[in-house]
Amino acid sequence: MKLAVNLENMLNNLGTLKTNEPLKKYTSFKTGGPAEYMIWPKDRSALKDIILICGDNSIDLTVLGGCSNLLVSDAGIKGIVVMMNSFHSKADIKLTEEGTVYSDSGVDKKDFLKFCVDSGFQGMEFIAGIFGCVGGGIAMNAGTADGAFAEILQSIEYMNSKGEIINKPVSSDMFGYRKLQMPGCSIILGGYFKLEKADNTVNIQSRINDILKERKSKHPLNYPSAGSVFKNPDGYSSWKLVDEAGLKGKSIGGARVSDLHTNFIINNSGATSEDILNLINEIKEVILNKYNIKMETEIRVLGDFF
Ligand SMILES: Cc1cc2nc3c(=O)[nH]c(=O)nc-3n(C[C@H](O)[C@H](O)[C@H](O)COP(=O)(O)OP(=O)(O)OC[C@H]3O[C@@H](n4cnc5c(N)ncnc54)[C@H](O)[C@@H]3O)c2cc1C
């Protein structure tokens, strides 16, 4: 799709615009074709204009953060991809008068964690080692066995399809396992986090260091991946199912089931997104046939395949 010149000129004034930008430059899998249009909005007013342009002209709009939980088609993504990483070029994080932490969606999780430790909080340690931005963490309800975003969020600030900014208090029915239910076309701008004061931040930092050390020993961090590929089916552990089905090391093209953690697929060497999706489908089929269990992906699959 080629936008009319006037629309392209408008977009150029609303932020940093790239055309036919390869998404493999951004995804943690290091795969994925081009975004027809990719834009980093310069501010909230620009973001509103982009939403309205897409709505008025029936242009597909995709919102991305750190791109660490995505499998993007080799054919790329049509329409406009709005990049929320380092939104406003300098993403804001601060303590509020009410004692919550406010973070823009574009803040890197590492910086969020550091800010919270430096401010003397605890309860957010589970974020250590999870990649991407705060907005992506909220959208995915990212977490581990030790906690998830839903548990520390007080409210979510988002922009709706009319470009209105809404601050929505969090309720338990908004979140599920690695998912957040929001009205269609909601772009998360930031979140207010309610955290406990720590008695001793040295202990919190040392807990974070232990988590990072453990993850380093268990996860194939030397290879591109998007973390755990499958959600754990009720009562089962995905890595165990994949392992017991004999799929450790199974490869299709450049995609391979990690030998270190069998719920990770790694880009072993020059994988395409199609290789990765074929491997995902093969794993699903084997596990369905062997154990009659339907595997559901945790990673988000974007764009057209096949
Ligand atoms: C090595 C490795 C380990 C990982 N370990 C974990 C783990 O332990 N636990 C875990 O939960 N995840 C894990 N992940 C996956 C990933 O890091 C998390 O899901 C992360 O929270 C995604 O954030 P992101 O900014 O990269 O989001 P993206 O990948 O950019 O986007 C993910 C989804 O969120 C949506 N989204 C992003 N930003 C916004 C926004 N501002 N508004 C609306 N929607 C938005 C996107 O449309 C997409 O659907 C891991 C990934 C890697 C590579």
XYZ file of C-alpha atoms and ligand atoms in Angstrom:
359
model
C 0.000 0.000 0.000
C 1.326 3.413 -0.932
C -0.130 6.281 1.040
C -1.286 9.403 -0.791
C 1.478 12.038 -0.812
C -0.493 14.363 1.478
C -0.906 11.589 4.101
C 2.779 10.708 3.891
C 3.668 14.390 4.356
C 1.349 14.583 7.355
C 2.978 11.521 8.915
C 6.416 12.993 8.307
C 5.433 15.917 10.524
C 4.132 13.671 13.300
C 7.342 11.898 14.200
C 10.206 9.870 12.787
C 8.875 8.005 9.773
C 10.475 5.089 7.920
C 9.054 3.292 4.913
C 9.544 -0.385 4.130
C 11.595 -0.750 7.287
C 12.729 -4.363 7.920
C 11.219 -5.542 11.193
C 14.009 -8.083 11.623
C 16.135 -5.121 12.752
C 13.868 -4.782 15.799
C 12.455 -8.218 16.668
C 14.246 -10.333 19.269
C 13.882 -13.315 16.878
C 15.806 -11.267 14.246
C 13.200 -12.252 11.666
C 10.296 -10.482 9.973
C 9.699 -8.556 6.752
C 9.169 -4.837 6.277
C 6.716 -2.509 7.954
C 5.118 -0.518 5.133
C 5.221 2.555 7.371
C 6.902 2.707 10.759
C 6.610 5.777 12.951
C 7.869 6.938 16.336
C 5.295 9.618 17.250
C 6.899 12.815 18.520
C 4.314 13.330 21.274
C 0.800 12.420 22.397
C -0.890 14.900 20.139
C 0.970 13.355 17.179
C -0.094 9.889 18.331
C -3.715 11.068 18.370
C -3.362 12.408 14.812
C -1.893 9.086 13.653
C -4.805 7.155 15.211
C -7.317 9.475 13.530
C -5.551 9.276 10.141
C -5.663 5.463 10.334
C -9.335 5.484 11.378
C -10.432 7.984 8.712
C -8.542 6.230 5.905
C -9.092 2.581 6.959
C -5.363 2.027 7.376
C -4.230 -0.891 9.570
C -2.481 0.265 12.728
C -0.143 -1.983 14.705
C 1.425 -0.933 18.001
C 4.787 -2.327 19.054
C 7.132 -1.839 21.984
C 10.435 -3.661 22.379
C 9.443 -6.380 19.840
C 10.579 -9.164 22.205
C 7.428 -11.258 22.068
C 6.697 -11.267 18.358
C 6.806 -13.524 15.347
C 6.392 -11.191 12.377
C 5.625 -12.626 8.942
C 8.410 -12.579 6.355
C 5.950 -10.603 4.211
C 5.988 -7.897 6.886
C 3.163 -5.781 8.285
C 0.814 -3.707 6.173
C -0.289 -0.220 7.083
C 1.293 1.825 9.863
C 3.372 0.369 12.687
C 3.533 2.722 15.655
C 6.661 2.219 17.718
C 6.119 2.970 21.402
C 9.681 2.228 22.494
C 11.295 5.420 23.763
C 8.067 7.264 23.153
C 8.570 11.095 23.292
C 12.270 10.257 22.690
C 12.785 10.555 26.462
C 10.338 8.297 28.224
C 9.205 9.511 31.604
C 9.351 7.643 34.896
C 8.593 9.290 38.232
C 7.283 8.961 41.767
C 3.827 10.448 42.213
C 2.569 12.349 45.242
C 0.350 9.371 46.087
C 3.453 7.192 46.368
C 2.927 5.224 43.162
C 5.475 4.898 40.365
C 4.335 6.294 37.011
C 6.078 4.904 33.966
C 5.579 5.746 30.293
C 4.974 2.689 28.150
C 8.242 3.287 26.282
C 10.479 2.861 29.336
C 12.734 -0.179 29.085
C 11.888 -2.765 31.755
C 15.525 -2.686 32.944
C 15.273 1.064 33.600
C 11.895 0.598 35.313
C 13.395 -2.018 37.614
C 16.397 0.171 38.428
C 14.184 3.172 39.176
C 12.023 1.073 41.535
C 15.031 -0.359 43.382
C 16.647 3.092 43.660
C 13.334 4.430 45.036
C 13.308 1.733 47.725
C 10.521 -0.521 46.484
C 9.986 -4.261 46.304
C 7.515 -6.594 44.598
C 8.681 -5.909 41.026
C 11.740 -8.205 41.124
C 10.029 -10.777 38.860
C 10.576 -8.349 35.944
C 14.334 -9.000 36.042
C 15.398 -10.582 32.751
C 12.112 -9.965 30.911
C 12.855 -7.952 27.778
C 11.110 -5.031 26.112
C 9.208 -2.006 27.358
C 6.803 -1.373 30.208
C 3.892 -0.986 27.725
C 4.587 -4.402 26.211
C 4.776 -5.859 29.723
C 1.342 -4.398 30.539
C -0.161 -5.535 27.213
C 1.177 -9.064 27.724
C 0.670 -9.203 31.498
C 4.263 -10.400 31.389
C 5.643 -12.297 34.328
C 6.991 -15.460 35.829
C 5.959 -17.893 38.564
C 6.936 -15.109 41.013
C 4.534 -12.442 39.749
C 3.019 -10.614 36.812
C 2.326 -7.007 35.781
C -1.352 -7.233 36.782
C -0.304 -7.719 40.417
C 1.623 -4.450 40.685
C -0.433 -2.162 38.456
C -2.878 0.304 39.957
C -4.126 1.876 36.741
C -3.406 2.001 33.045
C -3.239 5.167 31.008
C -4.205 4.587 27.391
C -5.384 6.343 24.243
C -8.569 5.070 22.634
C -9.574 5.034 18.966
C -10.860 8.634 19.221
C -7.503 9.806 20.539
C -8.878 10.376 24.054
C -6.593 9.698 27.016
C -8.138 7.514 29.700
C -6.787 6.449 33.073
C -8.403 3.125 33.883
C -8.096 1.592 37.351
C -7.036 -2.014 37.096
C -9.487 -4.770 37.990
C -8.717 -8.478 38.085
C -11.096 -9.289 35.202
C -9.002 -7.145 32.825
C -6.102 -9.577 32.875
C -5.564 -13.213 32.031
C -2.595 -15.483 31.605
C -0.214 -13.347 29.486
C -3.030 -11.167 28.241
C -4.837 -7.915 28.882
C -8.365 -7.268 27.667
C -8.767 -3.697 26.465
C -11.245 -2.054 24.109
C -10.156 -2.339 20.428
C -7.331 -0.049 19.333
C -6.132 0.976 22.764
C -2.610 2.242 22.869
C -1.057 1.991 26.306
C 0.648 5.252 27.202
C 1.812 4.283 30.663
C 0.936 2.761 33.992
C 0.740 3.648 37.683
C 2.368 0.986 39.837
C 1.610 0.371 43.491
C 4.661 -1.157 45.140
C 5.609 -1.993 48.702
C 8.420 -0.157 50.445
C 11.427 -2.440 50.946
C 13.145 -2.742 54.352
C 16.474 -3.093 52.651
C 17.107 -2.366 48.966
C 20.440 -4.216 49.080
C 18.436 -7.426 49.582
C 16.154 -6.540 46.675
C 19.116 -5.929 44.359
C 20.690 -9.188 45.441
C 17.403 -11.023 44.770
C 17.356 -9.464 41.273
C 20.961 -10.552 40.699
C 20.033 -14.124 41.729
C 17.061 -14.139 39.327
C 19.264 -12.896 36.470
C 21.913 -15.528 37.250
C 19.337 -18.321 37.323
C 17.740 -17.176 34.052
C 21.165 -16.998 32.402
C 21.802 -20.624 33.304
C 18.357 -21.824 32.130
C 17.624 -19.715 29.050
C 19.449 -19.773 25.683
C 20.340 -16.093 25.836
C 23.134 -16.382 23.262
C 20.592 -16.937 20.482
C 17.773 -14.760 19.154
C 14.408 -15.904 20.547
C 11.162 -14.481 21.873
C 11.234 -16.245 25.240
C 8.707 -18.971 25.975
C 6.811 -19.863 22.823
C 3.845 -21.685 24.381
C 1.622 -20.925 27.345
C 1.557 -23.678 29.933
C -1.628 -25.699 29.362
C -3.706 -26.152 32.550
C -1.889 -28.581 34.827
C 1.094 -29.040 32.479
C 4.422 -27.456 31.824
C 5.074 -26.698 28.147
C 8.814 -27.321 28.271
C 8.214 -30.757 29.811
C 5.634 -31.689 27.178
C 7.967 -30.634 24.351
C 10.894 -32.425 25.983
C 8.983 -35.647 26.697
C 7.637 -35.657 23.138
C 11.279 -35.961 22.001
C 11.330 -32.571 20.305
C 14.458 -31.169 21.983
C 16.789 -29.964 19.218
C 14.127 -30.457 16.530
C 14.955 -28.098 13.646
C 13.194 -26.696 10.618
C 15.401 -24.494 8.445
C 17.251 -22.168 10.801
C 14.719 -22.568 13.625
C 15.494 -25.001 16.429
C 13.923 -26.115 19.702
C 16.505 -25.059 22.269
C 18.476 -27.844 23.943
C 18.712 -25.739 27.086
C 15.014 -24.820 27.462
C 12.527 -26.718 25.336
C 9.844 -24.017 25.478
C 12.233 -21.701 23.611
C 12.635 -21.750 19.849
C 15.900 -20.163 18.811
C 16.985 -18.603 15.559
C 19.964 -20.911 15.240
C 21.227 -19.480 11.984
C 19.419 -17.435 9.365
C 15.916 -18.644 10.296
C 12.919 -17.132 8.582
C 9.659 -16.487 10.399
C 8.151 -19.216 8.230
C 10.726 -21.716 9.596
C 9.741 -20.712 13.137
C 6.007 -20.959 12.452
C 6.437 -24.346 10.755
C 8.300 -25.588 13.820
C 5.584 -24.222 16.115
C 2.907 -25.995 14.054
C 4.883 -29.237 14.061
C 5.223 -29.121 17.867
C 1.486 -28.402 18.221
C 0.645 -31.367 16.002
C 2.966 -33.816 17.770
C 1.678 -32.838 21.212
C -1.950 -32.996 20.120
C -1.465 -36.456 18.627
C 0.617 -37.778 21.522
C -1.135 -36.266 24.553
C -4.368 -34.808 23.161
C -3.315 -31.390 24.499
C -3.821 -28.195 22.485
C -0.810 -25.905 22.761
C -1.433 -22.172 22.561
C 1.301 -19.703 21.671
C 2.334 -17.075 24.166
C 4.200 -15.120 21.477
C 2.146 -12.866 19.213
C 2.096 -13.828 15.542
C 1.708 -10.777 13.270
C 1.199 -10.353 9.513
C 0.189 -12.826 6.818
C 1.792 -16.258 6.610
C 1.597 -18.627 3.625
C 14.991 -14.165 26.240
C 13.571 -13.751 26.537
C 13.009 -14.084 27.755
C 11.680 -13.728 28.036
N 11.154 -14.063 29.257
C 9.878 -13.720 29.528
C 9.311 -14.040 30.821
O 9.968 -14.581 31.711
N 8.002 -13.705 31.034
C 7.252 -13.074 30.084
O 6.063 -12.782 30.340
N 7.773 -12.758 28.871
C 9.050 -13.060 28.576
N 9.590 -12.739 27.345
C 8.708 -12.131 26.307
C 8.696 -10.592 26.276
O 9.941 -10.062 26.681
C 7.570 -10.005 27.140
O 6.301 -10.474 26.755
C 7.574 -8.461 27.077
O 6.757 -7.977 28.098
C 7.103 -7.900 25.734
O 7.352 -6.509 25.745
P 7.700 -5.713 24.423
O 7.813 -4.285 24.756
O 8.891 -6.333 23.759
O 6.378 -5.981 23.579
P 6.256 -6.304 22.021
O 6.899 -7.622 21.749
O 6.681 -5.157 21.217
O 4.667 -6.474 21.895
C 3.996 -7.540 22.524
C 2.487 -7.298 22.404
O 2.146 -6.143 23.156
C 1.509 -5.167 22.322
N 1.993 -3.846 22.755
C 3.276 -3.461 22.943
N 3.333 -2.202 23.380
C 2.063 -1.754 23.437
C 1.450 -0.511 23.788
N 2.161 0.554 24.195
N 0.098 -0.412 23.707
C -0.657 -1.466 23.316
N -0.151 -2.666 22.978
C 1.197 -2.804 23.035
C 1.929 -5.518 20.900
O 0.940 -5.100 19.966
C 2.045 -7.032 20.973
O 0.760 -7.632 20.802
C 10.926 -13.044 27.052
C 11.501 -12.705 25.823
C 12.822 -13.027 25.572
C 13.422 -12.631 24.254
